[in-house]
Amino acid sequence: MALRDRVLANQRWYHAFKQALRADTTMRTMVVDHIRPQTGDRVLDVGCGDGDIRRLLGEVDYTGVDTNENYLRVARGLEDRSTRFVSANVTDLARLGFSEFDLAIAVGLLHHLSDEESDNLLSGLSKVLRQGGRLITLDPVFTPDQRTIARVLAALDRGRHVREAKGYCGLVESHFAVRSVVTRHDLIWFPYSHCIIESESLPANT
Ligand SMILES: C[S@@+](CC[C@H](N)C(=O)[O-])C[C@H]1O[C@@H](n2cnc3c(N)ncnc32)[C@H](O)[C@@H]1O
């Protein structure tokens, strides 16, 4: 593992890194503009990290899943009757016995997964969301019109699978009905481009 990846796998450094990015503001915008949780929603957060987004989601029933024990140790401090964290690989959701979520979020996850891993994840998500349930993904993206610095930063991301919007979209639409694909250059205070995809689960057997 590269030094940068080892450093960021440590919760303290990851937290400091997110503070420098002012990730709180980014998350707040994501929740208001794209995630739009409804009171009472059952929310599944895949690749939840330290679960920071939980407190922005309001009165929902929340389950976060991640493999990084350092992040999960911090996340578990947020656990209560409506919040739980599970240590598991999200490319194998079937073994967790989940069902009937209203909303799934994958914030900064797909660009860490190969096409095959993403396909396993998305297939699993399509089975644990109720019919008409929504999936929101956010990832760094390559676009023809982005600033050079944004492109370089995306290329340097520790996720080895940063794609163009059509790359993310092609993966999602194998299992979901894509409702919108938005590229934003304004979610962080320095030049950076994100792709946000909102999709809906399809009726079973389609
Ligand atoms: C860029 S971080 C995003 C964390 C969180 N969603 C956030 O926005 O702060 C990506 C997260 O995905 C997790 N992750 C990557 N591959 C995973 C996998 N196969 N199963 C579960 N978690 C995974 C990492 O451990 C990390 O916490």
Tab-separated table of C-alpha atoms and ligand atoms in Angstrom:
chain	number	residue	atom	x	y	z
A	1	MET	CA	0.000	0.000	0.000
A	2	ALA	CA	1.351	3.468	-0.903
A	3	LEU	CA	2.375	5.747	1.988
A	4	ARG	CA	-0.490	8.128	1.195
A	5	ASP	CA	-3.004	5.251	1.387
A	6	ARG	CA	-1.538	4.013	4.674
A	7	VAL	CA	-1.755	7.511	6.167
A	8	LEU	CA	-5.363	8.054	5.025
A	9	ALA	CA	-6.427	4.604	6.267
A	10	ASN	CA	-5.710	5.969	9.749
A	11	GLN	CA	-8.825	7.659	11.122
A	12	ARG	CA	-7.002	10.650	12.667
A	13	TRP	CA	-5.251	11.576	9.431
A	14	TYR	CA	-8.390	10.908	7.416
A	15	HIS	CA	-10.344	13.239	9.701
A	16	ALA	CA	-7.690	15.971	9.360
A	17	PHE	CA	-7.702	15.503	5.581
A	18	LYS	CA	-11.489	15.893	5.470
A	19	GLN	CA	-11.315	19.010	7.624
A	20	ALA	CA	-8.809	20.548	5.197
A	21	LEU	CA	-11.207	19.777	2.342
A	22	ARG	CA	-14.077	21.270	4.382
A	23	ALA	CA	-15.872	18.032	3.628
A	24	ASP	CA	-18.683	19.020	6.000
A	25	THR	CA	-19.867	21.681	3.573
A	26	THR	CA	-19.640	19.243	0.670
A	27	MET	CA	-21.679	16.653	2.584
A	28	ARG	CA	-24.314	19.198	3.556
A	29	THR	CA	-24.749	20.238	-0.086
A	30	MET	CA	-24.907	16.588	-1.144
A	31	VAL	CA	-27.623	15.838	1.393
A	32	VAL	CA	-29.746	18.884	0.548
A	33	ASP	CA	-29.369	18.842	-3.252
A	34	HIS	CA	-29.074	15.141	-4.045
A	35	ILE	CA	-29.704	12.677	-1.205
A	36	ARG	CA	-32.876	14.393	0.082
A	37	PRO	CA	-33.712	11.862	2.833
A	38	GLN	CA	-37.304	11.657	4.045
A	39	THR	CA	-38.209	11.217	7.701
A	40	GLY	CA	-38.469	7.511	8.474
A	41	ASP	CA	-36.427	6.372	5.452
A	42	ARG	CA	-34.363	3.209	5.884
A	43	VAL	CA	-30.940	4.290	4.594
A	44	LEU	CA	-28.032	2.040	3.620
A	45	ASP	CA	-24.648	3.817	3.373
A	46	VAL	CA	-22.134	1.611	1.535
A	47	GLY	CA	-18.484	2.552	2.070
A	48	CYS	CA	-19.649	4.701	4.995
A	49	GLY	CA	-16.130	5.446	6.308
A	50	ASP	CA	-16.369	7.080	9.747
A	51	GLY	CA	-20.113	7.647	9.299
A	52	ASP	CA	-19.752	11.438	9.352
A	53	ILE	CA	-22.731	11.898	7.047
A	54	ARG	CA	-25.103	10.182	9.522
A	55	ARG	CA	-25.791	13.289	11.591
A	56	LEU	CA	-26.803	15.249	8.458
A	57	LEU	CA	-29.496	12.734	7.463
A	58	GLY	CA	-32.002	13.564	10.203
A	59	GLU	CA	-34.667	11.160	11.420
A	60	VAL	CA	-33.890	8.101	9.351
A	61	ASP	CA	-33.013	4.525	10.226
A	62	TYR	CA	-29.375	4.249	9.168
A	63	THR	CA	-27.048	1.325	8.448
A	64	GLY	CA	-23.441	1.990	7.435
A	65	VAL	CA	-21.156	-0.684	5.984
A	66	ASP	CA	-17.383	-0.482	5.546
A	67	THR	CA	-14.294	-2.673	5.760
A	68	ASN	CA	-11.964	-0.175	7.423
A	69	GLU	CA	-11.893	-1.016	11.137
A	70	ASN	CA	-10.173	2.284	12.010
A	71	TYR	CA	-13.032	4.273	10.512
A	72	LEU	CA	-15.668	1.946	11.973
A	73	ARG	CA	-14.236	2.318	15.483
A	74	VAL	CA	-15.031	6.042	15.303
A	75	ALA	CA	-18.348	5.486	13.536
A	76	ARG	CA	-19.557	3.172	16.299
A	77	GLY	CA	-19.515	6.162	18.666
A	78	LEU	CA	-22.600	7.345	16.733
A	79	GLU	CA	-24.561	4.118	17.236
A	80	ASP	CA	-28.005	4.306	18.816
A	81	ARG	CA	-31.418	2.752	18.217
A	82	SER	CA	-31.609	4.145	14.692
A	83	THR	CA	-27.927	3.912	13.735
A	84	ARG	CA	-25.699	0.877	13.280
A	85	PHE	CA	-22.437	0.068	11.550
A	86	VAL	CA	-21.463	-3.244	10.008
A	87	SER	CA	-17.993	-4.439	9.095
A	88	ALA	CA	-18.337	-6.137	5.707
A	89	ASN	CA	-17.261	-6.061	2.090
A	90	VAL	CA	-20.001	-4.264	0.165
A	91	THR	CA	-19.329	-6.315	-2.960
A	92	ASP	CA	-20.957	-9.237	-1.115
A	93	LEU	CA	-24.127	-7.695	0.326
A	94	ALA	CA	-26.178	-10.875	-0.145
A	95	ARG	CA	-24.675	-12.533	2.910
A	96	LEU	CA	-25.814	-9.682	5.208
A	97	GLY	CA	-29.529	-10.521	4.909
A	98	PHE	CA	-30.533	-6.899	4.191
A	99	SER	CA	-33.838	-5.973	2.515
A	100	GLU	CA	-36.326	-3.191	1.877
A	101	PHE	CA	-34.130	-0.107	2.163
A	102	ASP	CA	-35.709	3.106	0.838
A	103	LEU	CA	-32.448	4.817	0.009
A	104	ALA	CA	-28.862	3.717	-0.612
A	105	ILE	CA	-25.884	6.066	-0.759
A	106	ALA	CA	-22.388	5.340	-2.062
A	107	VAL	CA	-20.388	8.504	-1.398
A	108	GLY	CA	-16.889	8.227	-2.790
A	109	LEU	CA	-17.036	4.464	-3.249
A	110	LEU	CA	-17.354	3.414	-6.917
A	111	HIS	CA	-13.994	4.922	-7.844
A	112	HIS	CA	-12.388	2.511	-5.359
A	113	LEU	CA	-13.961	-0.502	-7.061
A	114	SER	CA	-13.122	-2.243	-10.336
A	115	ASP	CA	-15.913	-2.722	-12.880
A	116	GLU	CA	-16.450	-6.267	-11.638
A	117	GLU	CA	-16.558	-5.214	-7.971
A	118	SER	CA	-18.901	-2.325	-8.823
A	119	ASP	CA	-21.165	-4.709	-10.694
A	120	ASN	CA	-21.328	-7.039	-7.683
A	121	LEU	CA	-22.092	-4.086	-5.412
A	122	LEU	CA	-24.799	-2.651	-7.686
A	123	SER	CA	-26.389	-6.053	-8.221
A	124	GLY	CA	-26.505	-6.511	-4.431
A	125	LEU	CA	-27.943	-3.025	-3.909
A	126	SER	CA	-30.665	-3.628	-6.491
A	127	LYS	CA	-31.823	-6.583	-4.347
A	128	VAL	CA	-31.817	-4.844	-0.971
A	129	LEU	CA	-33.637	-1.677	-2.070
A	130	ARG	CA	-37.423	-1.750	-2.182
A	131	GLN	CA	-39.049	-1.247	-5.566
A	132	GLY	CA	-38.732	2.447	-6.405
A	133	GLY	CA	-36.007	2.901	-3.789
A	134	ARG	CA	-33.295	5.390	-4.727
A	135	LEU	CA	-29.519	5.055	-5.065
A	136	ILE	CA	-27.261	8.121	-4.974
A	137	THR	CA	-23.586	7.822	-5.911
A	138	LEU	CA	-20.889	10.491	-5.836
A	139	ASP	CA	-17.378	10.101	-7.228
A	140	PRO	CA	-14.534	12.128	-8.708
A	141	VAL	CA	-14.841	12.275	-12.479
A	142	PHE	CA	-12.854	13.040	-15.617
A	143	THR	CA	-14.592	15.521	-17.898
A	144	PRO	CA	-13.397	17.179	-21.126
A	145	ASP	CA	-14.141	20.667	-19.760
A	146	GLN	CA	-12.529	20.422	-16.308
A	147	ARG	CA	-9.527	22.467	-15.257
A	148	THR	CA	-6.161	20.731	-15.613
A	149	ILE	CA	-5.597	20.850	-11.873
A	150	ALA	CA	-8.950	19.125	-11.287
A	151	ARG	CA	-7.991	16.404	-13.756
A	152	VAL	CA	-4.589	15.894	-12.143
A	153	LEU	CA	-6.102	15.715	-8.647
A	154	ALA	CA	-8.683	13.156	-9.793
A	155	ALA	CA	-5.893	11.093	-11.365
A	156	LEU	CA	-3.969	11.211	-8.066
A	157	ASP	CA	-6.934	9.991	-5.993
A	158	ARG	CA	-6.231	6.893	-3.898
A	159	GLY	CA	-9.210	5.249	-5.651
A	160	ARG	CA	-7.708	3.571	-8.727
A	161	HIS	CA	-10.931	3.576	-10.787
A	162	VAL	CA	-11.831	7.228	-11.391
A	163	ARG	CA	-13.950	7.244	-14.565
A	164	GLU	CA	-15.766	9.528	-16.954
A	165	ALA	CA	-19.471	10.048	-16.164
A	166	LYS	CA	-20.454	7.557	-18.857
A	167	GLY	CA	-18.259	4.926	-17.174
A	168	TYR	CA	-20.069	5.283	-13.830
A	169	CYS	CA	-23.411	5.563	-15.595
A	170	GLY	CA	-22.905	2.383	-17.612
A	171	LEU	CA	-22.256	0.449	-14.402
A	172	VAL	CA	-25.288	1.853	-12.599
A	173	GLU	CA	-27.725	1.441	-15.481
A	174	SER	CA	-27.081	-2.319	-15.654
A	175	HIS	CA	-29.076	-2.598	-12.429
A	176	PHE	CA	-31.007	0.663	-11.932
A	177	ALA	CA	-33.064	3.182	-13.880
A	178	VAL	CA	-30.829	6.258	-14.012
A	179	ARG	CA	-32.831	9.432	-13.260
A	180	SER	CA	-30.076	12.039	-13.382
A	181	VAL	CA	-26.347	12.391	-13.940
A	182	VAL	CA	-24.884	15.649	-12.698
A	183	THR	CA	-21.293	16.856	-12.953
A	184	ARG	CA	-20.403	19.502	-10.395
A	185	HIS	CA	-17.225	21.546	-10.120
A	186	ASP	CA	-18.343	23.427	-6.992
A	187	LEU	CA	-18.461	20.867	-4.193
A	188	ILE	CA	-14.965	21.588	-2.834
A	189	TRP	CA	-13.250	24.945	-2.439
A	190	PHE	CA	-10.427	24.019	-4.862
A	191	PRO	CA	-10.772	22.838	-8.480
A	192	TYR	CA	-12.302	19.377	-8.420
A	193	SER	CA	-15.043	17.648	-10.381
A	194	HIS	CA	-17.646	15.214	-9.044
A	195	CYS	CA	-20.199	13.050	-10.785
A	196	ILE	CA	-23.467	12.465	-8.912
A	197	ILE	CA	-25.860	9.831	-10.199
A	198	GLU	CA	-29.389	9.434	-8.921
A	199	SER	CA	-31.145	6.217	-9.893
A	200	GLU	CA	-34.142	4.151	-8.927
A	201	SER	CA	-34.464	0.432	-8.398
A	202	LEU	CA	-36.283	-1.477	-11.098
A	203	PRO	CA	-39.206	-3.837	-10.542
A	204	ALA	CA	-37.992	-7.386	-9.794
A	205	ASN	CA	-37.216	-9.552	-12.870
A	206	THR	CA	-36.585	-6.637	-15.270
B	1	LIG	C1	-13.424	7.879	-0.027
B	1	LIG	S1	-13.946	6.918	1.357
B	1	LIG	C2	-15.581	7.573	1.578
B	1	LIG	C3	-16.098	7.375	2.974
B	1	LIG	C4	-17.439	8.027	3.266
B	1	LIG	N1	-18.471	7.579	2.375
B	1	LIG	C5	-17.304	9.539	3.200
B	1	LIG	O1	-17.869	10.130	2.298
B	1	LIG	O2	-16.616	10.103	4.073
B	1	LIG	C6	-14.281	5.310	0.645
B	1	LIG	C7	-14.702	4.302	1.668
B	1	LIG	O3	-15.068	3.086	1.023
B	1	LIG	C8	-14.601	2.003	1.809
B	1	LIG	N2	-14.514	0.832	0.944
B	1	LIG	C9	-13.764	0.665	-0.180
B	1	LIG	N3	-13.970	-0.561	-0.706
B	1	LIG	C10	-14.865	-1.188	0.103
B	1	LIG	C11	-15.477	-2.476	0.081
B	1	LIG	N4	-15.216	-3.357	-0.895
B	1	LIG	N5	-16.365	-2.795	1.068
B	1	LIG	C12	-16.650	-1.886	2.057
B	1	LIG	N6	-16.099	-0.651	2.112
B	1	LIG	C13	-15.225	-0.307	1.154
B	1	LIG	C14	-13.274	2.492	2.355
B	1	LIG	O4	-12.871	1.752	3.500
B	1	LIG	C15	-13.602	3.942	2.675
B	1	LIG	O5	-14.101	4.090	3.966
